[in-house]
Amino acid sequence: MADKPHVRRVTIIGTGVIGASWAALFLAKGLEVAATDIAPDAEEKLRRFIDAAWPALNALGAAANVPHAKLHFSPDLATAVKGADLVQENGPERLDFKRKLYGQLDALLSPEIIIASSSSGLTMSDIQSGCPSHPERCVIGHPFNPPHLIPLVEIVGGARTSENAIQRATEFYTAMGKKTVRLHKEVPGHVANRLQAALSREVYYLVDEGVISVADVDTAVCWGPGLRWGIMGQVLLNHLGGGQGGIEHFFQQFTGPLTAWWKVLGAPVLTPALQQKLIDGVHAEVGARSVDDLAAQRDEILLGLLQLRTKQK
């Protein structure tokens, strides 16, 4: 695969929540963005999302006004990918859909153009089997929602992905201000979603068993360990948990209790009854606040944390 010197134009395939957020970030970083989606109202929704996201991006250093001239939209895939230096794919999480799409992209794009997937759980080895000529340029570039604010990107290659593609994808996302992690093995759900799934499993179990309400378990997470997780990762926090003895003392002191708790962690079944219990609980917690109200609250606090962390570099 030949090296591409610089990414100036990115094509966004799929402009739902993730694709629109990617588009906002890339525009904020000065790139040309071509977006495509077959939904009849996709362009209107995309532009509305970017306008709403821009104040936060402006606070993080973007220009005062949205560079509308740099955003191009076409429902036609071939038109949208013309001239692309990189493609960020955000299609439905269906393997048959992605394989067909990657076959089309393989035929439309020159061999050096990276195709990055935002897939939250499918493996690239499965996806790139639909890309017969140049599967080596296909890579997972999985963001965390919302990508225009959350820095994390998980980079995962498939069985036929080249090291060159992984390195170039890493360099690109880093240039976009992202924090990248490299997965050395493919696992369903990658890493961050698996961590979320592990926590969700115990949260749902505790609610199902009547140990705690939905509102209180959310409080326990966001006003307890969640605050620390926004600063340091779990293993580094274990190091601090050991005091002056560090992680060595942590394991000496907590291996017994920790492994004992592992043995009694729950494995709930998401029955209709449990789902309804969680649904009723979250609506009671939310009250009159809309999804947009909650997202705005999340993003306002997240923006403050990002600004604080930037100052501490």
Tab-separated table of C-alpha atoms in Angstrom:
chain	number	residue	atom	x	y	z
A	1	MET	CA	0.000	0.000	0.000
A	2	ALA	CA	1.429	3.362	-1.020
A	3	ASP	CA	1.611	6.078	1.600
A	4	LYS	CA	-0.817	8.971	1.387
A	5	PRO	CA	1.020	12.101	2.562
A	6	HIS	CA	-1.849	13.962	4.192
A	7	VAL	CA	-5.576	13.587	4.830
A	8	ARG	CA	-7.410	16.670	3.617
A	9	ARG	CA	-10.789	15.223	2.660
A	10	VAL	CA	-12.736	12.588	4.592
A	11	THR	CA	-15.864	10.828	3.429
A	12	ILE	CA	-18.425	10.002	6.095
A	13	ILE	CA	-20.686	7.073	5.235
A	14	GLY	CA	-23.794	7.116	7.400
A	15	THR	CA	-24.778	10.340	9.146
A	16	GLY	CA	-26.583	9.096	12.227
A	17	VAL	CA	-25.425	10.063	15.709
A	18	ILE	CA	-21.868	8.736	15.272
A	19	GLY	CA	-21.358	9.792	11.662
A	20	ALA	CA	-22.669	13.307	12.299
A	21	SER	CA	-20.411	13.661	15.318
A	22	TRP	CA	-17.386	12.547	13.291
A	23	ALA	CA	-18.316	15.069	10.595
A	24	ALA	CA	-18.450	17.886	13.161
A	25	LEU	CA	-15.022	16.950	14.537
A	26	PHE	CA	-13.363	16.711	11.114
A	27	LEU	CA	-14.797	20.089	10.096
A	28	ALA	CA	-13.542	21.575	13.362
A	29	LYS	CA	-10.067	20.298	12.479
A	30	GLY	CA	-10.157	22.050	9.123
A	31	LEU	CA	-10.844	19.076	6.846
A	32	GLU	CA	-13.129	18.886	3.835
A	33	VAL	CA	-15.981	16.519	4.657
A	34	ALA	CA	-18.120	14.673	2.135
A	35	ALA	CA	-21.062	12.873	3.723
A	36	THR	CA	-23.476	10.341	2.317
A	37	ASP	CA	-26.649	8.736	3.635
A	38	ILE	CA	-29.717	7.457	1.820
A	39	ALA	CA	-32.245	8.676	4.406
A	40	PRO	CA	-34.421	11.393	2.827
A	41	ASP	CA	-33.841	13.938	5.617
A	42	ALA	CA	-30.209	12.998	6.326
A	43	GLU	CA	-28.578	16.196	5.103
A	44	GLU	CA	-30.902	18.450	7.091
A	45	LYS	CA	-30.344	16.434	10.268
A	46	LEU	CA	-26.572	16.394	9.728
A	47	ARG	CA	-26.319	20.164	9.328
A	48	ARG	CA	-28.568	20.709	12.337
A	49	PHE	CA	-26.388	18.397	14.461
A	50	ILE	CA	-23.194	20.182	13.419
A	51	ASP	CA	-24.680	23.595	14.203
A	52	ALA	CA	-25.697	22.352	17.662
A	53	ALA	CA	-22.293	20.775	18.330
A	54	TRP	CA	-20.266	23.769	17.177
A	55	PRO	CA	-20.335	25.885	20.382
A	56	ALA	CA	-18.599	23.072	22.275
A	57	LEU	CA	-16.087	22.585	19.460
A	58	ASN	CA	-15.507	26.341	19.389
A	59	ALA	CA	-14.754	26.255	23.116
A	60	LEU	CA	-12.165	23.560	22.350
A	61	GLY	CA	-10.452	25.676	19.706
A	62	ALA	CA	-12.523	25.447	16.507
A	63	ALA	CA	-13.351	28.502	14.427
A	64	ALA	CA	-16.207	30.708	15.589
A	65	ASN	CA	-18.470	29.745	12.699
A	66	VAL	CA	-19.192	26.406	11.060
A	67	PRO	CA	-17.283	26.184	7.746
A	68	HIS	CA	-20.372	25.201	5.769
A	69	ALA	CA	-18.483	25.470	2.480
A	70	LYS	CA	-16.306	22.536	3.528
A	71	LEU	CA	-19.279	20.222	4.096
A	72	HIS	CA	-20.569	18.416	1.023
A	73	PHE	CA	-23.474	15.988	0.943
A	74	SER	CA	-24.605	13.467	-1.627
A	75	PRO	CA	-26.892	10.449	-1.308
A	76	ASP	CA	-24.800	8.800	-4.024
A	77	LEU	CA	-21.905	6.744	-2.673
A	78	ALA	CA	-19.662	7.082	-5.731
A	79	THR	CA	-20.041	10.856	-5.707
A	80	ALA	CA	-19.338	11.110	-1.980
A	81	VAL	CA	-16.119	9.072	-2.033
A	82	LYS	CA	-14.632	10.856	-5.050
A	83	GLY	CA	-11.411	12.544	-3.976
A	84	ALA	CA	-11.485	11.082	-0.454
A	85	ASP	CA	-8.191	10.625	1.376
A	86	LEU	CA	-9.859	8.484	4.061
A	87	VAL	CA	-13.315	6.958	4.535
A	88	GLN	CA	-14.996	6.749	7.953
A	89	GLU	CA	-17.782	4.177	7.693
A	90	ASN	CA	-20.701	4.324	10.140
A	91	GLY	CA	-23.201	1.955	8.591
A	92	PRO	CA	-25.628	-0.365	10.396
A	93	GLU	CA	-24.108	-3.072	12.601
A	94	ARG	CA	-25.008	-5.798	10.140
A	95	LEU	CA	-22.254	-7.928	8.685
A	96	ASP	CA	-24.057	-8.536	5.397
A	97	PHE	CA	-24.517	-4.790	4.902
A	98	LYS	CA	-20.904	-3.966	5.668
A	99	ARG	CA	-19.487	-6.716	3.453
A	100	LYS	CA	-21.535	-5.478	0.498
A	101	LEU	CA	-20.550	-1.859	1.203
A	102	TYR	CA	-16.844	-2.720	1.459
A	103	GLY	CA	-17.036	-4.497	-1.864
A	104	GLN	CA	-18.408	-1.313	-3.417
A	105	LEU	CA	-15.745	0.827	-1.737
A	106	ASP	CA	-12.997	-1.542	-2.842
A	107	ALA	CA	-14.048	-0.973	-6.447
A	108	LEU	CA	-14.465	2.805	-6.090
A	109	LEU	CA	-11.332	3.760	-4.130
A	110	SER	CA	-7.675	3.641	-5.083
A	111	PRO	CA	-5.663	1.075	-3.076
A	112	GLU	CA	-3.946	3.508	-0.701
A	113	ILE	CA	-7.196	4.975	0.704
A	114	ILE	CA	-7.915	3.722	4.220
A	115	ILE	CA	-11.417	2.499	4.985
A	116	ALA	CA	-12.024	2.869	8.713
A	117	SER	CA	-15.086	1.430	10.393
A	118	SER	CA	-16.788	2.852	13.469
A	119	SER	CA	-18.213	-0.613	14.169
A	120	SER	CA	-18.805	-1.066	17.889
A	121	GLY	CA	-18.568	-4.819	17.934
A	122	LEU	CA	-18.037	-6.555	14.595
A	123	THR	CA	-14.533	-7.748	13.836
A	124	MET	CA	-12.569	-6.358	10.919
A	125	SER	CA	-11.611	-9.866	9.805
A	126	ASP	CA	-15.296	-10.537	9.145
A	127	ILE	CA	-15.949	-7.149	7.548
A	128	GLN	CA	-12.910	-7.066	5.252
A	129	SER	CA	-13.841	-10.404	3.705
A	130	GLY	CA	-16.165	-8.310	1.550
A	131	CYS	CA	-13.200	-6.256	0.278
A	132	PRO	CA	-11.548	-8.681	-2.167
A	133	SER	CA	-8.870	-6.571	-3.869
A	134	HIS	CA	-7.353	-4.502	-1.047
A	135	PRO	CA	-8.445	-5.735	2.396
A	136	GLU	CA	-5.111	-4.581	3.815
A	137	ARG	CA	-6.381	-0.947	3.971
A	138	CYS	CA	-9.401	-1.792	6.150
A	139	VAL	CA	-9.229	-1.033	9.883
A	140	ILE	CA	-11.538	-0.515	12.844
A	141	GLY	CA	-11.462	3.077	14.115
A	142	HIS	CA	-14.088	2.783	16.830
A	143	PRO	CA	-14.965	6.008	18.634
A	144	PHE	CA	-16.852	6.616	21.849
A	145	ASN	CA	-20.063	8.629	21.716
A	146	PRO	CA	-20.001	11.554	21.076
A	147	PRO	CA	-16.862	11.366	18.910
A	148	HIS	CA	-16.586	15.133	18.528
A	149	LEU	CA	-15.950	15.346	22.300
A	150	ILE	CA	-14.844	11.955	23.674
A	151	PRO	CA	-11.179	11.466	22.679
A	152	LEU	CA	-11.006	7.647	22.673
A	153	VAL	CA	-10.554	5.717	19.432
A	154	GLU	CA	-9.946	1.960	19.463
A	155	ILE	CA	-7.843	0.803	16.524
A	156	VAL	CA	-8.115	-2.843	15.523
A	157	GLY	CA	-6.817	-4.573	12.450
A	158	GLY	CA	-8.261	-7.664	10.855
A	159	ALA	CA	-6.417	-10.773	9.756
A	160	ARG	CA	-5.527	-9.108	6.444
A	161	THR	CA	-4.989	-5.523	7.645
A	162	SER	CA	-1.485	-4.175	7.039
A	163	GLU	CA	0.652	-2.634	9.754
A	164	ASN	CA	0.999	0.348	7.441
A	165	ALA	CA	-2.761	0.956	7.544
A	166	ILE	CA	-2.835	0.702	11.319
A	167	GLN	CA	0.044	3.163	11.671
A	168	ARG	CA	-1.499	5.619	9.232
A	169	ALA	CA	-4.900	5.409	10.934
A	170	THR	CA	-3.245	5.999	14.308
A	171	GLU	CA	-1.396	9.032	12.969
A	172	PHE	CA	-4.597	10.429	11.465
A	173	TYR	CA	-6.713	10.079	14.615
A	174	THR	CA	-3.899	11.453	16.752
A	175	ALA	CA	-3.714	14.496	14.470
A	176	MET	CA	-7.454	14.922	15.074
A	177	GLY	CA	-6.751	15.192	18.811
A	178	LYS	CA	-7.910	11.662	19.639
A	179	LYS	CA	-6.462	9.296	22.236
A	180	THR	CA	-5.861	6.015	20.446
A	181	VAL	CA	-5.498	2.522	21.857
A	182	ARG	CA	-4.258	-0.411	19.792
A	183	LEU	CA	-5.910	-3.793	20.223
A	184	HIS	CA	-3.520	-6.620	19.450
A	185	LYS	CA	-6.292	-9.216	19.195
A	186	GLU	CA	-9.815	-9.026	17.836
A	187	VAL	CA	-12.568	-9.566	20.402
A	188	PRO	CA	-16.299	-8.935	19.946
A	189	GLY	CA	-17.152	-5.476	21.305
A	190	HIS	CA	-13.475	-4.424	21.330
A	191	VAL	CA	-12.346	-3.209	24.792
A	192	ALA	CA	-14.267	-0.137	25.967
A	193	ASN	CA	-17.681	-1.616	25.159
A	194	ARG	CA	-16.736	-4.845	26.922
A	195	LEU	CA	-15.839	-2.816	30.016
A	196	GLN	CA	-19.205	-1.065	29.768
A	197	ALA	CA	-20.939	-4.403	29.338
A	198	ALA	CA	-19.267	-5.797	32.464
A	199	LEU	CA	-20.454	-2.838	34.533
A	200	SER	CA	-23.938	-2.914	32.995
A	201	ARG	CA	-24.268	-6.591	33.863
A	202	GLU	CA	-23.650	-5.949	37.567
A	203	VAL	CA	-25.804	-2.791	37.579
A	204	TYR	CA	-28.745	-4.690	36.079
A	205	TYR	CA	-28.188	-7.590	38.466
A	206	LEU	CA	-28.242	-5.353	41.546
A	207	VAL	CA	-31.449	-3.675	40.365
A	208	ASP	CA	-33.037	-7.030	39.507
A	209	GLU	CA	-32.204	-8.399	42.961
A	210	GLY	CA	-33.762	-5.385	44.668
A	211	VAL	CA	-30.447	-4.334	46.187
A	212	ILE	CA	-30.732	-0.757	44.900
A	213	SER	CA	-32.931	1.473	42.737
A	214	VAL	CA	-32.042	2.598	39.230
A	215	ALA	CA	-31.527	6.194	40.371
A	216	ASP	CA	-29.326	5.183	43.292
A	217	VAL	CA	-27.143	2.827	41.288
A	218	ASP	CA	-26.574	5.616	38.750
A	219	THR	CA	-25.650	7.908	41.638
A	220	ALA	CA	-23.252	5.285	42.997
A	221	VAL	CA	-21.479	5.070	39.636
A	222	CYS	CA	-21.264	8.733	38.627
A	223	TRP	CA	-20.550	10.194	42.087
A	224	GLY	CA	-18.177	7.418	43.114
A	225	PRO	CA	-15.816	5.478	40.852
A	226	GLY	CA	-17.054	7.303	37.755
A	227	LEU	CA	-15.426	10.512	38.942
A	228	ARG	CA	-12.084	8.762	39.299
A	229	TRP	CA	-12.424	6.973	35.945
A	230	GLY	CA	-12.586	10.375	34.257
A	231	ILE	CA	-9.076	11.035	35.563
A	232	MET	CA	-7.192	7.725	35.647
A	233	GLY	CA	-7.684	4.192	34.439
A	234	GLN	CA	-8.524	1.237	36.657
A	235	VAL	CA	-5.040	-0.250	36.965
A	236	LEU	CA	-3.462	3.112	37.752
A	237	LEU	CA	-6.167	3.692	40.370
A	238	ASN	CA	-5.274	0.308	41.859
A	239	HIS	CA	-1.714	1.582	42.110
A	240	LEU	CA	-2.951	4.578	44.116
A	241	GLY	CA	-5.206	2.283	46.146
A	242	GLY	CA	-2.129	0.570	47.503
A	243	GLY	CA	-0.930	3.765	49.165
A	244	GLN	CA	2.826	4.246	49.393
A	245	GLY	CA	3.273	0.563	48.609
A	246	GLY	CA	1.638	1.029	45.231
A	247	ILE	CA	0.087	-1.759	43.225
A	248	GLU	CA	2.274	-4.374	44.917
A	249	HIS	CA	0.683	-3.533	48.281
A	250	PHE	CA	-2.764	-3.290	46.644
A	251	PHE	CA	-2.534	-6.923	45.530
A	252	GLN	CA	-1.232	-8.016	48.934
A	253	GLN	CA	-4.172	-6.335	50.657
A	254	PHE	CA	-7.076	-6.769	48.234
A	255	THR	CA	-6.510	-9.943	46.205
A	256	GLY	CA	-8.584	-11.976	48.678
A	257	PRO	CA	-11.629	-9.657	48.878
A	258	LEU	CA	-11.515	-8.806	45.179
A	259	THR	CA	-11.504	-12.396	43.982
A	260	ALA	CA	-14.209	-13.272	46.522
A	261	TRP	CA	-16.462	-10.545	45.048
A	262	TRP	CA	-15.798	-11.868	41.545
A	263	LYS	CA	-17.338	-15.185	42.567
A	264	VAL	CA	-20.662	-13.567	43.529
A	265	LEU	CA	-21.023	-11.083	40.663
A	266	GLY	CA	-24.363	-11.482	38.945
A	267	ALA	CA	-25.327	-12.801	35.540
A	268	PRO	CA	-28.812	-11.374	34.999
A	269	VAL	CA	-31.127	-12.332	32.185
A	270	LEU	CA	-32.635	-9.313	30.449
A	271	THR	CA	-36.179	-10.622	30.644
A	272	PRO	CA	-39.083	-8.370	29.653
A	273	ALA	CA	-39.803	-7.909	33.361
A	274	LEU	CA	-36.257	-6.739	34.139
A	275	GLN	CA	-36.225	-4.481	31.104
A	276	GLN	CA	-39.475	-2.885	32.275
A	277	LYS	CA	-38.060	-2.431	35.760
A	278	LEU	CA	-35.056	-0.612	34.312
A	279	ILE	CA	-37.259	1.433	31.966
A	280	ASP	CA	-39.588	2.517	34.765
A	281	GLY	CA	-36.621	3.317	36.988
A	282	VAL	CA	-34.847	5.485	34.436
A	283	HIS	CA	-38.021	7.425	33.593
A	284	ALA	CA	-38.545	8.099	37.284
A	285	GLU	CA	-34.912	9.267	37.500
A	286	VAL	CA	-35.208	11.483	34.418
A	287	GLY	CA	-38.528	13.118	35.246
A	288	ALA	CA	-39.442	15.862	32.770
A	289	ARG	CA	-35.973	16.111	31.214
A	290	SER	CA	-35.812	15.195	27.529
A	291	VAL	CA	-33.068	13.176	25.853
A	292	ASP	CA	-31.771	16.436	24.370
A	293	ASP	CA	-31.742	18.023	27.839
A	294	LEU	CA	-29.721	15.110	29.227
A	295	ALA	CA	-27.301	15.146	26.297
A	296	ALA	CA	-26.750	18.875	26.769
A	297	GLN	CA	-26.052	18.336	30.471
A	298	ARG	CA	-23.618	15.521	29.676
A	299	ASP	CA	-21.782	17.563	27.070
A	300	GLU	CA	-21.546	20.688	29.231
A	301	ILE	CA	-19.880	18.790	32.074
A	302	LEU	CA	-17.757	16.760	29.658
A	303	LEU	CA	-16.550	19.944	27.985
A	304	GLY	CA	-15.474	21.342	31.349
A	305	LEU	CA	-13.529	18.178	32.132
A	306	LEU	CA	-11.834	18.196	28.729
A	307	GLN	CA	-10.847	21.844	29.131
A	308	LEU	CA	-9.451	21.137	32.601
A	309	ARG	CA	-7.451	18.162	31.393
A	310	THR	CA	-6.077	20.181	28.472
A	311	LYS	CA	-4.826	22.878	30.877
A	312	GLN	CA	-3.044	20.240	32.976
A	313	LYS	CA	-0.969	18.863	30.094
